[in-house]
Coordinates of C-alpha atoms in Angstrom, one line a residue:
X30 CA 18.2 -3.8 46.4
X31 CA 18.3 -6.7 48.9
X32 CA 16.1 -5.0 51.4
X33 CA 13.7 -4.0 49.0
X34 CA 13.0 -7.7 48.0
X35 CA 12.6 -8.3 52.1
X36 CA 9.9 -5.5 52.5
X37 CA 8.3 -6.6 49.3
X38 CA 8.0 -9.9 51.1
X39 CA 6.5 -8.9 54.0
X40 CA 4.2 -6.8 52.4
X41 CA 3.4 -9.8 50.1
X42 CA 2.6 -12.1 53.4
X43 CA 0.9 -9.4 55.5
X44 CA -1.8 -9.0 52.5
X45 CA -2.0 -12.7 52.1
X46 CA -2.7 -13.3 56.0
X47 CA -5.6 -10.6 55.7
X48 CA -7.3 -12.2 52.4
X49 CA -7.4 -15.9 54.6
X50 CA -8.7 -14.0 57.4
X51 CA -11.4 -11.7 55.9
X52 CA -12.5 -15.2 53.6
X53 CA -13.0 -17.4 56.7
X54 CA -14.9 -14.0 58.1
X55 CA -16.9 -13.8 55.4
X56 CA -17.7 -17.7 55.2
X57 CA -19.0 -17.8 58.5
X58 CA -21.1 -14.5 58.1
X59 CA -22.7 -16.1 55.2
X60 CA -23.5 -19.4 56.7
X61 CA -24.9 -17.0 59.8
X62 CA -27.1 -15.1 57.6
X63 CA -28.2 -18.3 55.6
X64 CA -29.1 -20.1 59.1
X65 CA -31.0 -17.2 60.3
X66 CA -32.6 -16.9 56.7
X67 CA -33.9 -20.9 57.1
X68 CA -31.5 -21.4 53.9
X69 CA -29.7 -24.4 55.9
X70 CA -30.8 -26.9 57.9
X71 CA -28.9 -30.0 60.0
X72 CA -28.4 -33.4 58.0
X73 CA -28.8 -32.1 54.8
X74 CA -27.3 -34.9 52.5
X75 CA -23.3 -34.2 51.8
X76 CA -22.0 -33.6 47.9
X77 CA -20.4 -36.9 48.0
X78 CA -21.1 -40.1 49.8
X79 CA -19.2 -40.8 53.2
X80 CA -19.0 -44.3 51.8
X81 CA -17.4 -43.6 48.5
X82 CA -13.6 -44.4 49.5
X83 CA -14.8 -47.1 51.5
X84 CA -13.1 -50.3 50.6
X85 CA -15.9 -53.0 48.7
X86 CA -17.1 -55.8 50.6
X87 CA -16.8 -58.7 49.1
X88 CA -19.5 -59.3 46.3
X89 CA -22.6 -61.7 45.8
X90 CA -23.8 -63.2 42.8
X91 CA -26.3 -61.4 41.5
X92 CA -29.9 -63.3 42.4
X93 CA -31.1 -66.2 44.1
X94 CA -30.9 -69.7 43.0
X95 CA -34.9 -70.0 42.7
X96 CA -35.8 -69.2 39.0
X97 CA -32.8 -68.6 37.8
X98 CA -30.1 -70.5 38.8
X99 CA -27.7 -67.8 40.0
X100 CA -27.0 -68.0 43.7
X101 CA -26.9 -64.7 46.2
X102 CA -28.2 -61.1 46.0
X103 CA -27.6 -58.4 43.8
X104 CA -24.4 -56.8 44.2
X105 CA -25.4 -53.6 41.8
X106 CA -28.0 -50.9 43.0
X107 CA -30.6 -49.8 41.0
X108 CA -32.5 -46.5 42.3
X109 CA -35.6 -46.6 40.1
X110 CA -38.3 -48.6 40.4
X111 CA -38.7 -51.8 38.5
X112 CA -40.7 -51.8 35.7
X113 CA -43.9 -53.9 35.2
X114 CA -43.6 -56.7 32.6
X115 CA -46.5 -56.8 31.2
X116 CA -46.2 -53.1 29.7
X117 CA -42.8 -54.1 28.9
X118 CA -43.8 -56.4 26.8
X119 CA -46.6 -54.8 25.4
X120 CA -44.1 -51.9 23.8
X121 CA -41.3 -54.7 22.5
X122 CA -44.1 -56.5 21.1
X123 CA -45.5 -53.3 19.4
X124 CA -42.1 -52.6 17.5
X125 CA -42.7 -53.4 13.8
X126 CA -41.1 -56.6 12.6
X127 CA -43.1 -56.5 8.8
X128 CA -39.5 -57.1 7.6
X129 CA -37.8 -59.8 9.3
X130 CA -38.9 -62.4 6.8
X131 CA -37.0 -65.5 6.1
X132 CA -35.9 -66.5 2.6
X133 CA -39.0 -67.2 0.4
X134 CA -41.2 -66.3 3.3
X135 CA -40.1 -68.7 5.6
X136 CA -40.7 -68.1 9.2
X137 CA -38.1 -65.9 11.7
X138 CA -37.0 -67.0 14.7
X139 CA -37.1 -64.0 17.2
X140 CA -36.2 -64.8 21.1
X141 CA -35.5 -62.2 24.3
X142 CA -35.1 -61.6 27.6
X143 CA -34.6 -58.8 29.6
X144 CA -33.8 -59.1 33.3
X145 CA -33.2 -56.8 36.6
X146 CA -29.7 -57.1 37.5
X147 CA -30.6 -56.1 40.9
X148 CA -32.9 -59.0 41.6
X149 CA -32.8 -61.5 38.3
X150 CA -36.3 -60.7 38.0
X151 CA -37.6 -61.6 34.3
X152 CA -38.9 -58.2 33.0
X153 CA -39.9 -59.2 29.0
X154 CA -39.4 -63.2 27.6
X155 CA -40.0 -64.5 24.4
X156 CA -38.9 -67.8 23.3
X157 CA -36.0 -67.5 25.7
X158 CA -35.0 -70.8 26.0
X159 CA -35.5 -71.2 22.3
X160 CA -31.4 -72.1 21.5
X161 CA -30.2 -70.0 18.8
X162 CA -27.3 -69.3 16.8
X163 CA -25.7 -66.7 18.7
X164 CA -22.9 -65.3 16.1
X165 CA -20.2 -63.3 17.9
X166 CA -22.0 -63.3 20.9
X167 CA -20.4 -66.6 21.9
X168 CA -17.5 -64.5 22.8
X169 CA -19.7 -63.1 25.9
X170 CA -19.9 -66.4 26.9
X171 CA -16.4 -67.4 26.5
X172 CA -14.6 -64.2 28.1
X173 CA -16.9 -65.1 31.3
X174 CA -15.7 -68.3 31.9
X175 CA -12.0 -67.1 30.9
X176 CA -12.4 -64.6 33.6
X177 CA -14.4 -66.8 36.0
X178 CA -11.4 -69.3 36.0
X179 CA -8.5 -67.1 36.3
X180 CA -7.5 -64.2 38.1
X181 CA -7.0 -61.6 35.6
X182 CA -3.5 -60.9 36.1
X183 CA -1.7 -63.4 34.1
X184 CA 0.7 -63.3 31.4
X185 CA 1.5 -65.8 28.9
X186 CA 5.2 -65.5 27.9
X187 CA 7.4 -65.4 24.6
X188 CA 11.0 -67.0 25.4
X189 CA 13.4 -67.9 23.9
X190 CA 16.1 -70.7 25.6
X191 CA 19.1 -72.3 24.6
X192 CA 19.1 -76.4 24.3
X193 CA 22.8 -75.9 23.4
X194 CA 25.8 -73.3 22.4
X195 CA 25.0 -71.9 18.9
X196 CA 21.6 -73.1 18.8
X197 CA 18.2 -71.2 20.5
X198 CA 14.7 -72.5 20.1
X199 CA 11.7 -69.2 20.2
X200 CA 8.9 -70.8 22.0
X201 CA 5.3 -69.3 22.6
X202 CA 2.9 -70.1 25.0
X203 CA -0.1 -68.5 23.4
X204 CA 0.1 -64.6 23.6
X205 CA -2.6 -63.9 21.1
X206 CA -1.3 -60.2 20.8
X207 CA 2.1 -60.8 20.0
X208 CA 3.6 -58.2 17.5
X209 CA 6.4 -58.2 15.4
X210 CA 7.3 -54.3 15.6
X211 CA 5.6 -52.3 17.9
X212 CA 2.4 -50.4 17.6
X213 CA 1.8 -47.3 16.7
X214 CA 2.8 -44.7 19.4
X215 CA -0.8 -43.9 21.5
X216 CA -2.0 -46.6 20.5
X217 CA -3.8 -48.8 22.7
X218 CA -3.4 -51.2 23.9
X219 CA 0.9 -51.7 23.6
X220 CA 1.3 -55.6 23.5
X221 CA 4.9 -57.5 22.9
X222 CA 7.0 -57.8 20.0
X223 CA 9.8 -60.2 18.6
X224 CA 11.5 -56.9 17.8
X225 CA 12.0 -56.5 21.4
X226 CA 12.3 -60.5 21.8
X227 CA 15.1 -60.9 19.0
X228 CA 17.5 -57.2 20.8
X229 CA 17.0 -58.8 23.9
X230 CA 18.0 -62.3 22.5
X231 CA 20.8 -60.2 20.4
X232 CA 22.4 -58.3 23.6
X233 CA 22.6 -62.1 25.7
X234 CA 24.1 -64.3 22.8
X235 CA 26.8 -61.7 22.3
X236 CA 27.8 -61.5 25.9
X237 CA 28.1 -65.1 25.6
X238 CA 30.5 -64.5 22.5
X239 CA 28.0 -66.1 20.2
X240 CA 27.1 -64.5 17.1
X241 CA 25.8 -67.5 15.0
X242 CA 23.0 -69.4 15.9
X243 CA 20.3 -72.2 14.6
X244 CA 16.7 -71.4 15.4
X245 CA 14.1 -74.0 16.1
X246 CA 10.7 -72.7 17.2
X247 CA 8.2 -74.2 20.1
X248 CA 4.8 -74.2 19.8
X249 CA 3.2 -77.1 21.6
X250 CA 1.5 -75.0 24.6
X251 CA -1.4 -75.8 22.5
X252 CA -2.6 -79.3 20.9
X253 CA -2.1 -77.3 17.3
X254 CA -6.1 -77.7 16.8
X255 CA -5.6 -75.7 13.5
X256 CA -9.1 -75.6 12.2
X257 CA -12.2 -75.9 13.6
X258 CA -14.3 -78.4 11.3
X259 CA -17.3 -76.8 11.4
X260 CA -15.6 -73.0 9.8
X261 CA -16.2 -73.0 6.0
X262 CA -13.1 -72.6 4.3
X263 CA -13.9 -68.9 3.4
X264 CA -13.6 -68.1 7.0
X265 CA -9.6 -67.8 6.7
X266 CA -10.4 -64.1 6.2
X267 CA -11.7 -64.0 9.6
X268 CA -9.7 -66.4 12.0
X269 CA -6.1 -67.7 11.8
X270 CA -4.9 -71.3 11.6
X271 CA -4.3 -71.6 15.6
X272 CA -1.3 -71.5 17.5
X273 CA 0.3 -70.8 20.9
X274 CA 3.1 -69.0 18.4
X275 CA 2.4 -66.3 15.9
X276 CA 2.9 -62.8 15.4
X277 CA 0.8 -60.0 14.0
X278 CA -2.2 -62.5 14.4
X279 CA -0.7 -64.5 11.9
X280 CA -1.9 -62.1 9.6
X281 CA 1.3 -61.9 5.7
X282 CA 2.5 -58.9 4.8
X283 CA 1.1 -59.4 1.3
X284 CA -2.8 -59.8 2.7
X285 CA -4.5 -63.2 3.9
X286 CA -3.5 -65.4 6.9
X287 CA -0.7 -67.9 7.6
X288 CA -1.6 -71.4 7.4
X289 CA 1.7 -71.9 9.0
X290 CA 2.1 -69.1 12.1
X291 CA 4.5 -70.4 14.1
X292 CA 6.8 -70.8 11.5
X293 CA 5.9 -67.6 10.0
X294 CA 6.9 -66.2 13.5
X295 CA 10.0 -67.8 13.6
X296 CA 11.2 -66.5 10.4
X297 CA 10.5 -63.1 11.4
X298 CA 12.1 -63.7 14.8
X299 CA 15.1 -65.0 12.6
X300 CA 15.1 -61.9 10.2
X301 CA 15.0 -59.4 13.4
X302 CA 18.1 -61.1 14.8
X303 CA 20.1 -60.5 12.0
X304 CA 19.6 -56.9 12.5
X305 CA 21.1 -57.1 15.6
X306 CA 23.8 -58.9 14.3
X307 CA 23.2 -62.2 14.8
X308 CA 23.7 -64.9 12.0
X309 CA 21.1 -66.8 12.0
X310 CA 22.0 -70.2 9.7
X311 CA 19.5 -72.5 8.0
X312 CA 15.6 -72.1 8.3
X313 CA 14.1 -72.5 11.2
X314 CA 12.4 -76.0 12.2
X315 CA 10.1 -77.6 15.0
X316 CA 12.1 -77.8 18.2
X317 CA 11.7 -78.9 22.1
X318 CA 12.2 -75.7 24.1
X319 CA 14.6 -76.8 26.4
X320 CA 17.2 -75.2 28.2
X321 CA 18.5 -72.5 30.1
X322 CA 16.1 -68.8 29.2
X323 CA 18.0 -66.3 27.0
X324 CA 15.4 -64.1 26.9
X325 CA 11.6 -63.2 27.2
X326 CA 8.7 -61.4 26.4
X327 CA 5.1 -61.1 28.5
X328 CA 1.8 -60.7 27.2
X329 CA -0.4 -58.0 28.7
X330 CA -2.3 -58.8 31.7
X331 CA -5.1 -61.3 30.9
X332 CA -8.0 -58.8 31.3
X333 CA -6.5 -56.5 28.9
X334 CA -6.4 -59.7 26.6
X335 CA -10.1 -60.2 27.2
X336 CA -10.6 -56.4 27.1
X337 CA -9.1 -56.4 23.3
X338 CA -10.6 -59.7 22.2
X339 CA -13.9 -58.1 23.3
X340 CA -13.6 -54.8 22.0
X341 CA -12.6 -55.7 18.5
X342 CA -14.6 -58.9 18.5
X343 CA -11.5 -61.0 17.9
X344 CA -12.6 -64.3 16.6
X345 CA -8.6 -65.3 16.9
X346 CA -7.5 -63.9 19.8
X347 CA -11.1 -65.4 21.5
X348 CA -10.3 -69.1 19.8
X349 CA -6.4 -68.2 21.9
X350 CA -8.2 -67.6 24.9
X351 CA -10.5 -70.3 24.9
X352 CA -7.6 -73.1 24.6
X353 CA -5.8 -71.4 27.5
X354 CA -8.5 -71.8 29.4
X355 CA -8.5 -75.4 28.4
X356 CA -5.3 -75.7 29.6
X357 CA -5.5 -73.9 32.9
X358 CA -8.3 -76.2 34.0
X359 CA -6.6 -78.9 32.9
X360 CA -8.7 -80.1 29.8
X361 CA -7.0 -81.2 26.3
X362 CA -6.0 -78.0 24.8
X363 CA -8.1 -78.5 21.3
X364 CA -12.1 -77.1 19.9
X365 CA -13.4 -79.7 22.1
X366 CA -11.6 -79.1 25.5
X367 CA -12.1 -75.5 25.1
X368 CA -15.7 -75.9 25.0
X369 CA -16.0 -78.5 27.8
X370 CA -14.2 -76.0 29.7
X371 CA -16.4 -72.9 29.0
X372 CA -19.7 -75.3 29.7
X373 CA -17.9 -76.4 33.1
X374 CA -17.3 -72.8 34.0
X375 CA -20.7 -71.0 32.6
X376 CA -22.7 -74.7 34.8
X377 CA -21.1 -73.6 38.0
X378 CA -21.8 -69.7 37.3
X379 CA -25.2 -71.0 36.7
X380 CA -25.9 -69.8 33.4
X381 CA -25.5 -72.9 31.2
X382 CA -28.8 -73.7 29.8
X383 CA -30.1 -77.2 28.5
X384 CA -30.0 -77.7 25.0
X385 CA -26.9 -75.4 24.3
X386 CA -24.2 -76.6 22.0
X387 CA -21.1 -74.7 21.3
X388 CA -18.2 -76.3 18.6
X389 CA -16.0 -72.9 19.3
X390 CA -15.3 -70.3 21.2
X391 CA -15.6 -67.4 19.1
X392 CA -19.4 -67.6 17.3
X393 CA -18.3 -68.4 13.7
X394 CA -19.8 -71.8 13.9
X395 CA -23.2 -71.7 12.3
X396 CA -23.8 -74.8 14.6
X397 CA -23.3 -72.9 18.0
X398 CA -27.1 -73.1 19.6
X399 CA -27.5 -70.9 22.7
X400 CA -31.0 -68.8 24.5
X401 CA -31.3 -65.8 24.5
X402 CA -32.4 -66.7 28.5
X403 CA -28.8 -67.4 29.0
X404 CA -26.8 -64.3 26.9
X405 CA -29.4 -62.0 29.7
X406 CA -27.9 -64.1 32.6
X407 CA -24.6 -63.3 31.6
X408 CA -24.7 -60.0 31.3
X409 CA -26.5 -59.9 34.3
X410 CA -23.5 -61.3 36.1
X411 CA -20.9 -59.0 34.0
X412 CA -22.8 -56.1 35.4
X413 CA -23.1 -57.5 38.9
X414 CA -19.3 -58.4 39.9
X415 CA -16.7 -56.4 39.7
X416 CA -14.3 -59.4 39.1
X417 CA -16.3 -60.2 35.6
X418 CA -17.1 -56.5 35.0
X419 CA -13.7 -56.0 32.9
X420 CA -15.7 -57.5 30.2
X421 CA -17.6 -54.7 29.5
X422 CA -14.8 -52.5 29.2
X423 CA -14.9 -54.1 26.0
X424 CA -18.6 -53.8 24.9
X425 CA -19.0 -50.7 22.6
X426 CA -21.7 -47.8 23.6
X427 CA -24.5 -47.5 22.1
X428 CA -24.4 -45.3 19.0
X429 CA -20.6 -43.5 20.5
X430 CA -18.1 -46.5 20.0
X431 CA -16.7 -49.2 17.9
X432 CA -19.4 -51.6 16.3
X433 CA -22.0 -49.3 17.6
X434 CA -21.0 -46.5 16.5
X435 CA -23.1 -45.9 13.1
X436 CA -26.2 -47.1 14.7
X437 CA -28.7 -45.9 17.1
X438 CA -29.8 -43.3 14.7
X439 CA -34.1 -43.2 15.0
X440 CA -36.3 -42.1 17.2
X441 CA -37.2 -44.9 18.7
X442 CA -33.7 -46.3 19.5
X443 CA -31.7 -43.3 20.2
X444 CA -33.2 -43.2 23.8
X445 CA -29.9 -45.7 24.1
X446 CA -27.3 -43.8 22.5
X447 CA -24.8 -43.3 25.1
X448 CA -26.4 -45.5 27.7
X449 CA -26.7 -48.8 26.5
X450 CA -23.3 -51.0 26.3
X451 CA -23.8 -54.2 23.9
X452 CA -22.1 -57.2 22.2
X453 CA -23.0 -57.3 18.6
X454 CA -23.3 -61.0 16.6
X455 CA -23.3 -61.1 13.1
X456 CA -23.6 -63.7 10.5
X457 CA -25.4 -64.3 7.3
X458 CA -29.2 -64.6 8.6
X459 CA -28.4 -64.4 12.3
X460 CA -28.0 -61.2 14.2
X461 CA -27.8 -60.8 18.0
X462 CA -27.3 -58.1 20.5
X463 CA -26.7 -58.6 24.7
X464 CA -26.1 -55.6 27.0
X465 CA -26.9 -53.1 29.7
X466 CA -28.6 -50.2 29.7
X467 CA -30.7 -48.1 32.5
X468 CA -33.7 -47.5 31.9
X469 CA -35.7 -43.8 32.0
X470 CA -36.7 -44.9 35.4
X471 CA -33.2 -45.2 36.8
X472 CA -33.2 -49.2 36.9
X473 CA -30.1 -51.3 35.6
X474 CA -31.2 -54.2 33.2
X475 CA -29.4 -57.0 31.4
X476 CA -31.2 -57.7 27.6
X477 CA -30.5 -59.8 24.8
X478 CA -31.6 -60.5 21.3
X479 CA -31.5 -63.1 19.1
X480 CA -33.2 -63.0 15.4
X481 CA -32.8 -65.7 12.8
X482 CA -33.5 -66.5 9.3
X483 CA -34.1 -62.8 7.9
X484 CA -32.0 -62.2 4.6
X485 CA -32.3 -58.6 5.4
X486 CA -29.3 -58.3 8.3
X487 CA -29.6 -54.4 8.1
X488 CA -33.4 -54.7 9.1
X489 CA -32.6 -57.0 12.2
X490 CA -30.3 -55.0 13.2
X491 CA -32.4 -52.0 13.7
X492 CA -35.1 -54.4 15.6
X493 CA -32.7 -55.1 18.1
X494 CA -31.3 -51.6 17.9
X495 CA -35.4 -50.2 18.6
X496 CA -35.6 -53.1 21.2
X497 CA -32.8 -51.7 23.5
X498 CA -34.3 -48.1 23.0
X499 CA -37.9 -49.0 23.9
X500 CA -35.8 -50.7 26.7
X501 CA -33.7 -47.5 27.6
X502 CA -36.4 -45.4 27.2
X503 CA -38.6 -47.3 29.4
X504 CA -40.8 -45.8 32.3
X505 CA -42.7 -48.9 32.7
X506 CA -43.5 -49.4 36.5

């Protein structure tokens, strides 16, 4: 039997030795037959690029300081040729607008611009330095200067220390993702929990024999800026009293949001230790987190924050990331320091425009005034460095994903189904949309849209919608 299985071997060996060798015969007869044929010829282009593993140099802003204010070249190819303004704007200008009209006929206030990201060049302007209420688009703004101050990678913890024996204090430092129990499995993304938080918590306290504890929670990270004065009070369906210490976004079990989060989350931190067999006495109150650690939890990386906050458009989790920006510049982490930190950031990326006033960080401020001139520029830059680019990670696809999903649908926009990648702004009378798309021509663009005054929201949203598919579907040089 044994020296079967050895001649079986060899036999197995000797056929695979003479299927390499008649292959390689029959490769180079072929490639003979196809030079003699004129099939082939030397320097013919490869499949893929000798360049593609290459390691990036290191990359320029995206155009030149004259006209625009950016500063470098273009960091992002575009193959096609650029398309001439003037029939650009001859086929947005053609699109029918008969029904964006204001309340009682008032008049609308339409503004564009759509740019090269190759070379900043202006390739279709109207009233683009008009400032306009932007809606959620304020976020585009904010996650640029977030990600133009930091480095990406940083987390923002959830500890918890021990001032004294028998008493811990939970303290946050502004992890706007912080769960109580974990998601759902496949969902992404995965952030932290106090689940995880209180058995760590659990497991150290009993190895220090204690199994009784007072809990005091920390959550002066941030300035407690609460609410921003200029959010109606109907807005608490949308945004959560802010703090650097909640958990499930401050959102109650029962529906609504917490006006109190961090003690919310302390209460729940306090109800998970007792399942792991701590005794937790009293309630929990306002504490200094002092002490040595007990335990922690970390935040996803911050571009995964930025990722999420832009992906669902987030007005709490953006509000979170504003006032850590605040603080990591070193301005008062409230409204007001969070905006003077995203102007100081968006004025030395060149993108700040005059006559721009921002009173959040998220777009739900109806008195948030910002060109449609400057949402182009920044997507221009998004699209242009790689540092920044995360960002659109986050931007749905046209008619494919998220608030895009269900639109897209005529003729004339669905050239950018699939193509175009957008931030969508949405409030009562405003509507706004700022992306990238390539156009039929091959040549990456930056766009964005701002309408006020219509009542008709659906209507403006399929102008903007035809706009980036006239846009998409243009071969306009």
């Amino acid at each position: 039997m044994k020296t079967r299985r050895i001649v079986e071997w060899i036999i197995t060996g000797v056929l695979a030795v003479v299927l390499l060798v008649g292959g390689f015969a029959l490769a180079v007869f072929q490639r003979e037959v196809a030079a003699a044929a004129g099939w082939t010829r030397e320097g013919a282009p490869t499949t893929v690029a000798p360049t593609l593993f290459d390691q990036p140099s290191a990359t320029p802003s995206a155009v030149e300081a004259a006209g625009t204010g950016l500063i470098g070249a273009a960091a992002v190819p575009s193959e096609g040729p650029v398309p001439v303004r003037a029939t650009l704007e001859s086929k947005l200008a053609g699109l029918d607008t008969s029904k964006l009209v204001g309340v009682d006929g008032a008049a609308v206030s339409l503004a564009y611009e759509v740019l090269d990201v190759a070379t900043g060049e202006v390739l279709a302007s109207k009233s683009a330095t008009t400032p306009l209420i932007p809606a959620s688009n304020t976020k585009t703004l904010t996650t640029l200067a977030v990600m133009n101050a930091f480095d990406g990678e940083e987390r923002f913890a959830t500890t918890v220390v021990q001032p004294e024996p028998g008493r811990i204090v939970i303290v946050g430092s502004g992890d706007p993702t912080l769960l109580s129990v974990p998601a759902k499995a496949g969902t992404y993304p995965r952030p932290a929990t106090t689940q995880d938080l209180a058995a760590r918590t659990a497991e150290a306290l009993k190895q220090a024999g204690q199994t009784s504890v007072t809990l005091g929670f920390d959550a002066t990270w941030f300035e407690e800026p609460g609410w921003n004065a200029t959010w109606p009070a109907n807005y608490r369906d949308q945004v959560t009293q802010l703090s650097a210490l909640w958990v499930d976004e401050g959102k109650l079990p029962a529906g609504g949001r917490s006006r109190t989060p961090a003690l919310d989350a302390a209460k729940t931190f306090a109800a998970q230790l007792t399942a792991n067999g701590i005794t937790v006495t009293g309630e929990p109150t306002p504490a200094t987190g002092s002490g040595d650690e007990v335990a922690r939890v970390e935040s996803l990386p911050l571009h995964v924050l930025v990722e999420t906050a832009m992906n669902r458009s987030n007005n709490s989790y953006t509000e979170v990331l504003g006032l850590q920006l605040a603080r990591h510049v070193g301005q008062p982490t409230t409204f007001a320091g969070s905006v003077a930190a995203i102007r100081a950031e968006l004025t030395e990326l060149g993108v700040w425009d005059e006559g721009t006033v921002l009173h959040d960080a998220s777009g739900l401020s109806r008195s948030n005034l910002v060109t449609a001139n400057m949402l182009a520029k920044a997507m221009l830059l998004l699209d242009s460095q790689p540092h920044l680019s995360v960002i659109l990670d986050g931007l749905p696809t046209a008619g494919v994903t998220g608030t895009l999903a269900d639109r897209f649908t005529d003729d004339i926009s669905s050239p950018a189904r699939g193509v175009a990648r957008a931030k969508t702004g949405t409030l009562s009378l405003v509507s706004s949309l700022a992306g990238t798309t390539i156009t039929d021509d091959g040549r990456l663009v930056s766009f964005a849209f701002i309408i006020n005054g219509p009542p008709d929201g659906w209507a403006s949203k399929v102008w903007a919608d035809q706009a980036t598919g006239v846009v998409a579907s243009c071969g306009c040089s």
